[in-house]
Coordinates of C-alpha atoms in Angstrom, one line a residue:
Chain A
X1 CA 0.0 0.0 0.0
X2 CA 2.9 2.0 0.2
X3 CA 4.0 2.4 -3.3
X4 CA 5.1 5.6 -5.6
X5 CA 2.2 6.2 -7.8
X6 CA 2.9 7.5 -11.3
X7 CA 4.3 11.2 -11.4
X8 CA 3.3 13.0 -14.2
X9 CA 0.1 15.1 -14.3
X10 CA -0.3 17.3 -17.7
X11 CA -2.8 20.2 -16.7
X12 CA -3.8 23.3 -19.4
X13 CA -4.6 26.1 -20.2
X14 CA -3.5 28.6 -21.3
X15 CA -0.8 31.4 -19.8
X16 CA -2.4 34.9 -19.1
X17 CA -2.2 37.5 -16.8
X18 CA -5.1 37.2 -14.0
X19 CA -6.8 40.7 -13.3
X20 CA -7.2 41.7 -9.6
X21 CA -10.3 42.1 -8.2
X22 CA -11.6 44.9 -6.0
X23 CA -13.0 43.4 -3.1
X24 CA -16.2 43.3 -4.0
X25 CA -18.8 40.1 -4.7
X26 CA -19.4 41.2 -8.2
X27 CA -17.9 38.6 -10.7
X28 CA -15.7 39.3 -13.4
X29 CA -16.9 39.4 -16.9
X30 CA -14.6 36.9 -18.1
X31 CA -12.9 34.7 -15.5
X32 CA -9.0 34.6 -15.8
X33 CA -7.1 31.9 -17.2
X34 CA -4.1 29.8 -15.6
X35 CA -1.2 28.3 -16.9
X36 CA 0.0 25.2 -17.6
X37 CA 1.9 23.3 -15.0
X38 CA 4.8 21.1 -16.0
X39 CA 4.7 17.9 -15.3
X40 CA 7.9 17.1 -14.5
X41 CA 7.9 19.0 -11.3
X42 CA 4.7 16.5 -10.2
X43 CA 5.2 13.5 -7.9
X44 CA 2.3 11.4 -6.5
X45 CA 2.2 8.9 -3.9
X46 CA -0.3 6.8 -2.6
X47 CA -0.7 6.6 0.9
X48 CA -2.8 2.9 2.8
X49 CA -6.6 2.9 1.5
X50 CA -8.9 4.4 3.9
X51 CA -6.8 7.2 5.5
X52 CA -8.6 10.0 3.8
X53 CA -5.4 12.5 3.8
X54 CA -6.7 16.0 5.8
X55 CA -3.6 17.7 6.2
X56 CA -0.4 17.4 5.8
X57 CA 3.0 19.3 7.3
X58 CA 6.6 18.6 6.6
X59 CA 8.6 16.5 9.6
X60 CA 12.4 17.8 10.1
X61 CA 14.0 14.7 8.8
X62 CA 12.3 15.6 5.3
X63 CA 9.6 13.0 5.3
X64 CA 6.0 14.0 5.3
X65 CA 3.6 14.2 7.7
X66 CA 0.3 13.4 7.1
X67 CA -3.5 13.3 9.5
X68 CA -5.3 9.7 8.0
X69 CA -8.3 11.1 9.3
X70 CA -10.7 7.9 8.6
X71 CA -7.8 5.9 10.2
X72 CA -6.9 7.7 13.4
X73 CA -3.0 7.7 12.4
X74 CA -0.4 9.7 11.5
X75 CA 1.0 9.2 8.5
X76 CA 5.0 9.3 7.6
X77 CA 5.5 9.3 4.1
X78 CA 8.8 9.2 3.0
X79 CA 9.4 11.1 -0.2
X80 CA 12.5 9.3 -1.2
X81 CA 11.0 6.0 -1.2
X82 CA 7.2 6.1 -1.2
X83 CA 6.9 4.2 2.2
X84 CA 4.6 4.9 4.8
X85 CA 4.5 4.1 8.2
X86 CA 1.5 4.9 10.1
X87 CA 1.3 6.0 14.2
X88 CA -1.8 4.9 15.6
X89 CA -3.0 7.9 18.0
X90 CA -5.9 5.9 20.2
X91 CA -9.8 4.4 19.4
X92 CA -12.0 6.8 18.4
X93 CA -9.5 9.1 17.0
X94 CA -10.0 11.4 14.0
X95 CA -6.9 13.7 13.7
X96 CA -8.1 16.6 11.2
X97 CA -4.6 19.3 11.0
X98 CA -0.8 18.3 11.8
X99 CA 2.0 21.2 11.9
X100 CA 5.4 20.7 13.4
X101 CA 6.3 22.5 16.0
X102 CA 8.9 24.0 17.4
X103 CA 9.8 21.3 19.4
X104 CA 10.1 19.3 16.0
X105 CA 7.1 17.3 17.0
X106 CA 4.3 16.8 15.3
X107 CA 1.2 18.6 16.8
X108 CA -1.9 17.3 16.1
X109 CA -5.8 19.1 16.4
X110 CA -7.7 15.3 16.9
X111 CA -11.7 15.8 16.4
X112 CA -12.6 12.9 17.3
X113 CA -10.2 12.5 20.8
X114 CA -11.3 16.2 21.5
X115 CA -7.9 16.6 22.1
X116 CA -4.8 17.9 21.1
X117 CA -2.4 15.5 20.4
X118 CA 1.7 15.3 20.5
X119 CA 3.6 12.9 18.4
X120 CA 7.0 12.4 19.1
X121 CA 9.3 12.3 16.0
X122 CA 11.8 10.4 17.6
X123 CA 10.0 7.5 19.3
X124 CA 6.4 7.7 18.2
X125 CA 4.9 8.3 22.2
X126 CA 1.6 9.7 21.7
X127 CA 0.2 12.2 24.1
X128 CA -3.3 13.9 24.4
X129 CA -4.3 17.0 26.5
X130 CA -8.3 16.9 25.8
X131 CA -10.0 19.7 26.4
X132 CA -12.6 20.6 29.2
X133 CA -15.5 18.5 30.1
X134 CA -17.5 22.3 29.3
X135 CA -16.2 21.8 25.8
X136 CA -17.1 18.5 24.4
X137 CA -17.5 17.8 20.3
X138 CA -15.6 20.9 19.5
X139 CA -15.0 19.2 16.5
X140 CA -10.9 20.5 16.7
X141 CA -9.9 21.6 13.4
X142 CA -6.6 23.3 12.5
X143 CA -3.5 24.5 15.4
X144 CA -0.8 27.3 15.0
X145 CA 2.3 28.2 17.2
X146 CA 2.9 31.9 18.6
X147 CA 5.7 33.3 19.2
X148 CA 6.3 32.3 22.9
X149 CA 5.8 28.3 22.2
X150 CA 2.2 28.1 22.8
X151 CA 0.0 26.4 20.5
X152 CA -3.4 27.9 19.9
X153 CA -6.4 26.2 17.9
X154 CA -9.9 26.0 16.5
X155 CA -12.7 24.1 16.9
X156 CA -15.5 24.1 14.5
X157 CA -18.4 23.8 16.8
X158 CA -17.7 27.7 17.7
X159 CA -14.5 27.6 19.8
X160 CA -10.7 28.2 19.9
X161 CA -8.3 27.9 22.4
X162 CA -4.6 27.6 23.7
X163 CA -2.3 25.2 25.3
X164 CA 0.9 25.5 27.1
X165 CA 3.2 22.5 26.8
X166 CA 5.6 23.1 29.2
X167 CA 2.9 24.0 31.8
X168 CA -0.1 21.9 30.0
X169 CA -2.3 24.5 30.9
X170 CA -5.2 24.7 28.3
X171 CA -7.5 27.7 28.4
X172 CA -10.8 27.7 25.6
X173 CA -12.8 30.3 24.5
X174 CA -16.1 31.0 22.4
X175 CA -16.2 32.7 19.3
X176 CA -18.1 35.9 19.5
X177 CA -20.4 34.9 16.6
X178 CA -20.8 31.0 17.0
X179 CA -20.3 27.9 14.8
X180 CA -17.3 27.9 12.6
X181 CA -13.6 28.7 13.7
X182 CA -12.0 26.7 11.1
X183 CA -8.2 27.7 9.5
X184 CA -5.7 29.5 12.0
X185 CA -2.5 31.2 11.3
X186 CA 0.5 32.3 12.8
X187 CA 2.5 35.8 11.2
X188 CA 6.1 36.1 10.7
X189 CA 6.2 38.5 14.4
X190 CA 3.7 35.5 16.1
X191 CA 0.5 36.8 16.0
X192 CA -2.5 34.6 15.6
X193 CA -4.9 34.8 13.0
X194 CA -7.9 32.4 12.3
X195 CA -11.3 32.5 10.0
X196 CA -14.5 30.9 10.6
X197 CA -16.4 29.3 7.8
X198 CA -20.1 29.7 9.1
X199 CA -19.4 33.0 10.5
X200 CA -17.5 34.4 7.3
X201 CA -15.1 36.5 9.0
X202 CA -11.3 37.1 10.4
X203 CA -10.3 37.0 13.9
X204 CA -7.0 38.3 15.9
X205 CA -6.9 36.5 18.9
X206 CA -5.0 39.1 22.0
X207 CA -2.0 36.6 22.9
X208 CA -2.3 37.7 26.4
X209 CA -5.9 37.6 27.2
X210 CA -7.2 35.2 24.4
X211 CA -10.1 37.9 23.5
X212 CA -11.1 37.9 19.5
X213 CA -11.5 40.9 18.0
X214 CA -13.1 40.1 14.5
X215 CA -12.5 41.5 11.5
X216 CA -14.9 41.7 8.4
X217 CA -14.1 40.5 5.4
X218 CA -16.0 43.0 2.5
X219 CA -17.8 40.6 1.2
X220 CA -21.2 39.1 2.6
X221 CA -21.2 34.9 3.8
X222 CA -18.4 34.6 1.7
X223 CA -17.3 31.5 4.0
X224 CA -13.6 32.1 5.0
X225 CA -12.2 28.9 5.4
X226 CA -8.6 29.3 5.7
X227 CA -5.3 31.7 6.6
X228 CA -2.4 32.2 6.0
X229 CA 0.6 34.4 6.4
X230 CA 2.8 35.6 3.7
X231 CA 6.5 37.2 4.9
X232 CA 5.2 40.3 5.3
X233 CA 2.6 39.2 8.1
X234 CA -0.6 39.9 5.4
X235 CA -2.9 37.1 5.7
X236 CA -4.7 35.5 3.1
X237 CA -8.0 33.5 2.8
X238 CA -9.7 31.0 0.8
X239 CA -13.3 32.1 0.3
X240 CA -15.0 28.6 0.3
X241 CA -18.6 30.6 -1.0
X242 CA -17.5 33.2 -2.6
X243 CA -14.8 31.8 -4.3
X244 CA -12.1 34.2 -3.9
X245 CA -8.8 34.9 -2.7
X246 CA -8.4 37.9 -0.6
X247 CA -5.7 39.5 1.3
X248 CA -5.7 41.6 4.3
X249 CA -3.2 44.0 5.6
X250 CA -3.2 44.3 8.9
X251 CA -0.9 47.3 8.6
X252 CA -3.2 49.6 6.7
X253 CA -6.9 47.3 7.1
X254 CA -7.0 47.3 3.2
X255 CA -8.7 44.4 1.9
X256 CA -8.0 42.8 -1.9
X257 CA -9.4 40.4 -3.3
X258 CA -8.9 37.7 -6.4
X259 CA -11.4 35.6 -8.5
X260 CA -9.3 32.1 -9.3
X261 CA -9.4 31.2 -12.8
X262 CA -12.3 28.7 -13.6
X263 CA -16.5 29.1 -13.2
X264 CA -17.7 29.1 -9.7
X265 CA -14.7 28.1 -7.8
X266 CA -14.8 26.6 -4.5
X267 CA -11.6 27.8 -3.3
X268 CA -10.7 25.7 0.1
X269 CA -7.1 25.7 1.0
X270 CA -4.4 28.4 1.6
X271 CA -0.8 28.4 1.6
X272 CA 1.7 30.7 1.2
X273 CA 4.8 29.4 0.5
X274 CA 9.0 30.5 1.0
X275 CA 8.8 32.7 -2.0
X276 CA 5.5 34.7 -1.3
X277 CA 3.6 32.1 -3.5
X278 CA 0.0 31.9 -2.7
X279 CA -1.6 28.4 -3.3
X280 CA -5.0 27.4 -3.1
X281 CA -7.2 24.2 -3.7
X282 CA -10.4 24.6 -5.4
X283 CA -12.7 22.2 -5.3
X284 CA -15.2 22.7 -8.5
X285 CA -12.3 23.0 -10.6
X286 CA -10.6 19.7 -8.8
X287 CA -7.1 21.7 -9.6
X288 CA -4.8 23.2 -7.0
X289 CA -3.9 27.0 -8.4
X290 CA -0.4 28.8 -7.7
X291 CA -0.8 32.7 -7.8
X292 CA 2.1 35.3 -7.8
X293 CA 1.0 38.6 -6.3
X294 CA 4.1 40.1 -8.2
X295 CA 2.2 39.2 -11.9
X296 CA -1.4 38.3 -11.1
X297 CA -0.7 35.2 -12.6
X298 CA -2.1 31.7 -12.0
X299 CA -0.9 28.4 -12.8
X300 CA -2.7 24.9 -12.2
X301 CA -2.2 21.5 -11.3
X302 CA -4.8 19.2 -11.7
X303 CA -6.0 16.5 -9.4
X304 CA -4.1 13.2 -9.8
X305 CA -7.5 11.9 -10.3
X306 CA -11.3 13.5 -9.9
X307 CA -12.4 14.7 -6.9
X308 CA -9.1 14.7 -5.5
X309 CA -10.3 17.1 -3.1
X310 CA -7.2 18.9 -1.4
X311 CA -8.4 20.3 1.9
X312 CA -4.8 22.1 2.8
X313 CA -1.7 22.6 2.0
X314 CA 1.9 23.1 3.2
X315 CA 5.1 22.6 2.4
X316 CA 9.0 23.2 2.8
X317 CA 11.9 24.7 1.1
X318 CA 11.3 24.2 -2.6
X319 CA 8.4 21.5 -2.0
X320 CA 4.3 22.1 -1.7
X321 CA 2.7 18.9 -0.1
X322 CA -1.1 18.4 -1.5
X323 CA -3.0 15.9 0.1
X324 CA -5.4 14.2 -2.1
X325 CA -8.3 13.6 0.8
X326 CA -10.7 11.9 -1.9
X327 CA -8.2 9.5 -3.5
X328 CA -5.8 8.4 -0.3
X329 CA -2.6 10.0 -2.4
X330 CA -0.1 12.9 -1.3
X331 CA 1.2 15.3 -4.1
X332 CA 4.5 16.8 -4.1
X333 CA 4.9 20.0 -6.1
X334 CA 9.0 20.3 -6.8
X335 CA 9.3 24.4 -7.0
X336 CA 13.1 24.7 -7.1
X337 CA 15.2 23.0 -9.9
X338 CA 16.6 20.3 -7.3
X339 CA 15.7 16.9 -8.5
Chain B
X1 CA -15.9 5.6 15.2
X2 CA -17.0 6.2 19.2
X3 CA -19.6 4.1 20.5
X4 CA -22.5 5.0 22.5
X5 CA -23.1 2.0 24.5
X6 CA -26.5 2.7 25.9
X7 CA -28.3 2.7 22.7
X8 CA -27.6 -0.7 20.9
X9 CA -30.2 -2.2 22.7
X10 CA -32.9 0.4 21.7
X11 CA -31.8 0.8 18.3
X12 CA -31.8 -3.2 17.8
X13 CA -36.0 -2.9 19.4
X14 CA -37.0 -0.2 16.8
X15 CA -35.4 -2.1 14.0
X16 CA -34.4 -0.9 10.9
X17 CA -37.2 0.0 9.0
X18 CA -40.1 0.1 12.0
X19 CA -42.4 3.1 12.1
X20 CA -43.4 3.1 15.5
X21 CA -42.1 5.4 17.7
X22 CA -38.1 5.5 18.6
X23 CA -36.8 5.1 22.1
X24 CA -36.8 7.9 24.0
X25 CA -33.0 6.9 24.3
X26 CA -32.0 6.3 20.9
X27 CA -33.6 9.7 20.5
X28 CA -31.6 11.3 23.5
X29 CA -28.1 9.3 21.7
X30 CA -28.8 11.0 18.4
X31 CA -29.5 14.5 20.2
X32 CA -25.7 14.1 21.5
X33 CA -24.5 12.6 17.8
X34 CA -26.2 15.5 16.2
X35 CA -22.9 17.6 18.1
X36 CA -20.9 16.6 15.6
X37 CA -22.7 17.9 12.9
X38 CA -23.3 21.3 14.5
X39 CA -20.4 22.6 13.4
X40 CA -21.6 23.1 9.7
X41 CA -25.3 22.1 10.3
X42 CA -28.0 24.2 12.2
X43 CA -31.3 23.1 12.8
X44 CA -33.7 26.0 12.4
X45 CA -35.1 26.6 9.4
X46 CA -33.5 29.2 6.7
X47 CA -30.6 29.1 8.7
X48 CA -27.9 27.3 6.7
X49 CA -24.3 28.6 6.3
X50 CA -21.2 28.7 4.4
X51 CA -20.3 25.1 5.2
X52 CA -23.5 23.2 5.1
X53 CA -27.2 23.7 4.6
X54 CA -30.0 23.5 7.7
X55 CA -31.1 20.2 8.7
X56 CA -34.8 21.4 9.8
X57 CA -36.9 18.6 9.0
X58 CA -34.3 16.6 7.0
X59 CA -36.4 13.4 7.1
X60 CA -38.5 13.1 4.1
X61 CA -37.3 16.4 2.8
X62 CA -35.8 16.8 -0.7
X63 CA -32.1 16.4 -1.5
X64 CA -30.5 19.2 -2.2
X65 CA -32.9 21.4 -2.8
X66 CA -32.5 24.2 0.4
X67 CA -32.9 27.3 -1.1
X68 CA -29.8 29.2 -1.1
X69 CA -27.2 27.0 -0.6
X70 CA -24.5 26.1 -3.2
X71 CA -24.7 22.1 -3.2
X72 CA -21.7 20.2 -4.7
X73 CA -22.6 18.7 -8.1
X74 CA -22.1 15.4 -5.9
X75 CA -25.4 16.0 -3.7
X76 CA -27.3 17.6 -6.8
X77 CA -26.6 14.2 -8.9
X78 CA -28.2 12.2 -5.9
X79 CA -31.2 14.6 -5.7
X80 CA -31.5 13.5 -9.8
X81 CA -31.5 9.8 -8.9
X82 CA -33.2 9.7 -5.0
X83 CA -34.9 13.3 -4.8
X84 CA -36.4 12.6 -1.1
X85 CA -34.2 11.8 1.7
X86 CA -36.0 8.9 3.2
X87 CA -34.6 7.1 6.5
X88 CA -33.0 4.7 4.6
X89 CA -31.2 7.0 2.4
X90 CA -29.6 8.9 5.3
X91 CA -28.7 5.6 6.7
X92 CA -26.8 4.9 3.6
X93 CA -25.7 8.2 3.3
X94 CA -24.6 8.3 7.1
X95 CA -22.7 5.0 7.0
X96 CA -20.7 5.6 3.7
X97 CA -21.5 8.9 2.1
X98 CA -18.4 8.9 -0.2
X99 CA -20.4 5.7 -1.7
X100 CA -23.9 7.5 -1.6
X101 CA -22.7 11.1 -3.6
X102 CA -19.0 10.1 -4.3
X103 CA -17.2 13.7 -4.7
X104 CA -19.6 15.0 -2.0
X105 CA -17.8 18.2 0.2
X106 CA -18.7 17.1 3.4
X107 CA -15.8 16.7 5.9
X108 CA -17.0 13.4 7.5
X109 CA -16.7 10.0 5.9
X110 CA -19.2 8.1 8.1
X111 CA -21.1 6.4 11.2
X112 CA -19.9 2.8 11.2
X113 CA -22.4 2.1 14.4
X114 CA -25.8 1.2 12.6
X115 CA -27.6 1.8 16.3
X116 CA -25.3 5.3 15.8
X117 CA -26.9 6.0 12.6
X118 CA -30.3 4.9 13.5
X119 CA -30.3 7.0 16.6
X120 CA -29.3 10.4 14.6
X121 CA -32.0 9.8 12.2
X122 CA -34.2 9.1 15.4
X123 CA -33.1 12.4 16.5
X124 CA -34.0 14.4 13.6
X125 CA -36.8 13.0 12.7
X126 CA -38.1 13.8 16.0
X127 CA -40.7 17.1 16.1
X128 CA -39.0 19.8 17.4
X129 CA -41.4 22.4 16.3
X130 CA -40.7 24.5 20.0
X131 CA -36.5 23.9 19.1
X132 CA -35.2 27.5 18.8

């Protein structure tokens, strides 16, 4: 189950400059087109049947980590080889995000333990700091460091909250408007940034007292659904409803937005990556787009199959990691000329 | 999947395809099932959001047909073929919905637990007319 898949993955289109939006809901007259990917830079690997890929992170030794959601594992995939080993993280888990932390671990937001989760790189112990017995279901979604080592996280049902590892102390909070903390973000400087998908807006959460102060996105239910931070602490979100791409500075408050090439995208994930790269997943088109800000332009990389459904995204150095949730495969996007 | 010990007993009385009235247990088990699917579903009427449409009065309802939602081409091709959801459509759909409407959005993949499923669709069938 643990074999290298074929690579190559021809996507089209053709190359054009994408025009920037104003943020506003209004649609473009003609959607922008993307360019071609190349194949070459396209490796796909399939990871055990069943695991459902959520999200993925890189580990320090350069293999891949991965959440098998419908499993309960982690999942180590090694690049070089294609193997997978899988850590088992207790019954009736459902692990939805992974990053690394700073500790090099891998730190885990489990749904379905309620908990969040530390694997250790080094000899696979598992351990789980659940949350409080006021908090139960919180269906946990997505984690993000700060600045001083503490991670902070999200949980779907309308919470977010933050846990100390050296101390273990876990405090949770509500989110003002309910239902629907769902991506969360970390800036260059450590803030903390996260969206909620039912209540369609942007949150800074106050490091020191955990209070949200929400920040609305221009346009109406457009269903933010994901953050992230480029290098110069801007954070950008995937507009599940909507569709669009949008940017906000928290410098000047100035919101931008982008329509991704395609009709009536369902744009999911959000990554930005070492070069200021903004990728997102979209759904409808069953493509994961790269956008530069510099040129306005797109390119696209097709699903290794349909409905590949890729749900987030990270990556490292010179390498975007796509997990294929609906087909049980991990892409790797080579962006540097290494082999 | 977790199990909710309490309620394979009442689910295995009502049996699969009964009409008569669920257990006021397996009703109770599906209330606390049903958190799960808060996140992205509410209850009350006209009331959907972003990541998935209400589930007032799910039973017997039409598939993808709430107005005002964006369904996935997935959900609107099983409205084509099944357009009601009838019990036993939401208990296939809740025990493999990647079989049901393959290339559906949803971020869940399933209630193995048949007493599980059954309870749920105990739970929303049940009238909640005075629910806020």
């Amino acid at each position: 189950m643990t074999r290298l898949a074929a690579l190559a993955f021809l996507a089209f289109g053709l190359a054009a400059p994408a025009c920037a939006q104003p943020a506003d809901p209004a649609q473009p007259a003609e959607p922008p087109s993307a360019a071609a990917a190349t194949a070459a830079n396209v490796r796909v690997f399939e990871v055990p049947e069943g695991s459902r890929p959520h999200d993925v992170a890189p580990a320090p030794d350069g293999k891949i980590w991965y959440t098998g959601q419908r499993r309960g594992t982690l999942g180590i995939l090694d690049p070089e080889t294609g193997a997978v080993r899988e850590v088992a993280l207790g019954e009736g888990s459902a692990p939805h995000g992974v990053i690394q932390g700073p500790d090099g671990a891998a730190w885990i937001t489990d749904s379905g333990l309620n908990a969040i989760v530390r694997v250790d790189p080094a000899t696979d112990a598992v351990r789980v700091w659940r949350l409080p017995d006021e908090f139960p279901d919180s269906n946990l979604n997505t984690a993000a460091f700060d600045g001083r080592g503490r991670i902070w996280f999200t949980g779907q049902a309308g919470v977010y909250g933050r846990l100390d590892p050296a101390t273990g102390a876990m405090q949770v909070w509500r989110d003002p408007d309910g239902r629907g903390p769902y991506g969360i973000a970390a800036t260059p400087s450590g803030d903390i940034y996260y969206v909620s998908l039912a209540g369609s807006h942007l949150a800074r959460v106050d490091l020191d007292t955990g209070a949200a102060t929400i920040i609305e996105p221009p346009t109406e239910r457009q269903g933010a659904r994901r953050v992230w931070a480029d290098s110069r602490g801007r954070l950008w979100v995937s507009e599940w409803n909507s569709g669009q791409l949008s940017r906000y500075d928290p410098e000047t408050g100035e919101w931008r937005a982008w329509m991704p090439p395609g009709a009536a995208p369902r744009t999911y994930a959000v990554y930005v990556d070492d070069r200021d790269i903004v990728w997102i997943s979209d759904f409808a088109g069953n493509a994961t787009l790269a956008f530069d800000p510099a040129t306005e332009r797109w390119t696209r990389y097709a699903g290794s199959g349909e409905n590949a459904q890729v749900r987030q995204i990270l990556g490292a150095p010179g390498r975007i990691y796509l997990p294929e949730s609906g087909l049980d495969r991990i892409m790797v996007v080579r962006t540097d000329d290494t082999p | 999947m977790r199990a909710l010990a309490p309620l394979a007993l009442a689910a295995a009385a009502a049996g699969a395809g009964c009409a008569a009235a669920p257990a006021a247990e397996s009703v109770a088990a599906g209330g606390r099932l049903y958190a799960r699917c808060h996140a992205c579903h509410a209850l009350e009427p006209g009331r959907s959001t972003p990541a998935g449409p209400t589930l007032h009065r799910i039973v017997g309802r039409a598939v993808a047909a709430e107005p005002g939602f964006a369904y996935s081409p997935a959900l609107r091709a099983l409205a084509a073929a099944q357009p009601r959801w009838t019990p036993a459509l939401l208990d296939a759909f809740l025990a493999d919905p990647d079989a049901v409407a393959p290339g559906h959005y949803m971020g869940f993949h399933g209630l193995d637990d048949p007493a599980e499923r059954r309870a749920l669709i105990d739970w929303l069938r049940a009238d909640r007319s005075g629910a806020p």
